[in-house]
Amino acid sequence: MTTRGSRNPPPPQDGHWLTDAQVRTFRRGETIIEAGSPLAEWIAISDGAACLAARVAPDTRIAVAALWLGDVIGADSPLGKLAARYDVTALVDVTTIHLPLTRVRDRQPAHGGEPGELYAATATRLQEQITMRLAGNGLQRLVSMLATLAVALGGGPQRRGLANSLALPISQACIGQLSGLSRRQTWIYLGQLAERGWSRTARTRVVLEGLNAWLGLMAEVEQRGLACIATLDDCDATLSRLALTRRG
């Protein structure tokens, strides 16, 4: 199996079909969309990252995937045609753009054109994260999710030249849910990665070390397959090689 979790869909570009867009900002932890709510607008993420969670009981939600720059989360998206299938919550401060659905549909006949490309890229990104939960072993699922979060939260141009580490703004429990792991499994694997110098943990906080290597990891997995992160030694070797090739 290969994955393309690090591949960024093309972000929305300035153009006439976006001239009437409304821009909204959601603070970290705020709900952007509630599961079951009507989706009356086309909504895309233009900055930040969000967590998708499925409701498995009236008071229980399970984190499913992360979405970020360029992903479509409103009407006619993988989150639902007319009603939302997931809760969408801001992992960090998130900026979204909103357009009337009719305006976007006029722009993308038969799901073609730029809006259609964004839709397809979002569907691929969501499906690959869900597929990884089914295909990978525990370590592979955690490592791939950490690499995905590195791209979602630390891969922007604003980080160039900054320290080669990234404090993830979500709890270990949430990271475990996104990886399909129990809290104990998450704690064990994070501890093993910390012993090799690729992460630091303190209570619920997780810091990725060697960010440049993490940013390149999912592209490496796409090229070489899941075997390159099958064991702790494999992960260490792959990240070490990436750290050398991506240095500077």
JSON list of C-alpha atoms in Angstrom, two decimals, residues 25-30 32 45 47-50 90-95 153 169:
[
{"chain": "A", "resi": 25, "resn": "THR", "atom": "CA", "xyz": [-12.06, 32.91, 11.58]},
{"chain": "A", "resi": 26, "resn": "PHE", "atom": "CA", "xyz": [-12.45, 30.17, 14.18]},
{"chain": "A", "resi": 27, "resn": "ARG", "atom": "CA", "xyz": [-10.27, 30.04, 17.26]},
{"chain": "A", "resi": 28, "resn": "ARG", "atom": "CA", "xyz": [-8.54, 26.87, 18.38]},
{"chain": "A", "resi": 29, "resn": "GLY", "atom": "CA", "xyz": [-11.12, 24.46, 19.82]},
{"chain": "A", "resi": 30, "resn": "GLU", "atom": "CA", "xyz": [-14.10, 26.19, 18.23]},
{"chain": "A", "resi": 32, "resn": "ILE", "atom": "CA", "xyz": [-16.73, 25.01, 12.63]},
{"chain": "A", "resi": 45, "resn": "ILE", "atom": "CA", "xyz": [-10.02, 26.03, 4.64]},
{"chain": "A", "resi": 47, "resn": "ASP", "atom": "CA", "xyz": [-5.45, 28.76, 6.73]},
{"chain": "A", "resi": 48, "resn": "GLY", "atom": "CA", "xyz": [-4.96, 26.48, 9.72]},
{"chain": "A", "resi": 49, "resn": "ALA", "atom": "CA", "xyz": [-6.05, 22.89, 10.28]},
{"chain": "A", "resi": 50, "resn": "ALA", "atom": "CA", "xyz": [-9.19, 21.19, 11.54]},
{"chain": "A", "resi": 90, "resn": "ALA", "atom": "CA", "xyz": [-10.36, 23.97, 14.74]},
{"chain": "A", "resi": 91, "resn": "LEU", "atom": "CA", "xyz": [-7.05, 22.38, 15.80]},
{"chain": "A", "resi": 92, "resn": "VAL", "atom": "CA", "xyz": [-5.43, 25.81, 15.62]},
{"chain": "A", "resi": 93, "resn": "ASP", "atom": "CA", "xyz": [-6.87, 29.15, 14.53]},
{"chain": "A", "resi": 94, "resn": "VAL", "atom": "CA", "xyz": [-8.62, 28.42, 11.24]},
{"chain": "A", "resi": 95, "resn": "THR", "atom": "CA", "xyz": [-9.64, 30.78, 8.45]},
{"chain": "A", "resi": 153, "resn": "LEU", "atom": "CA", "xyz": [0.45, 22.40, 11.11]},
{"chain": "A", "resi": 169, "resn": "PRO", "atom": "CA", "xyz": [-1.45, 21.81, 19.61]}
]
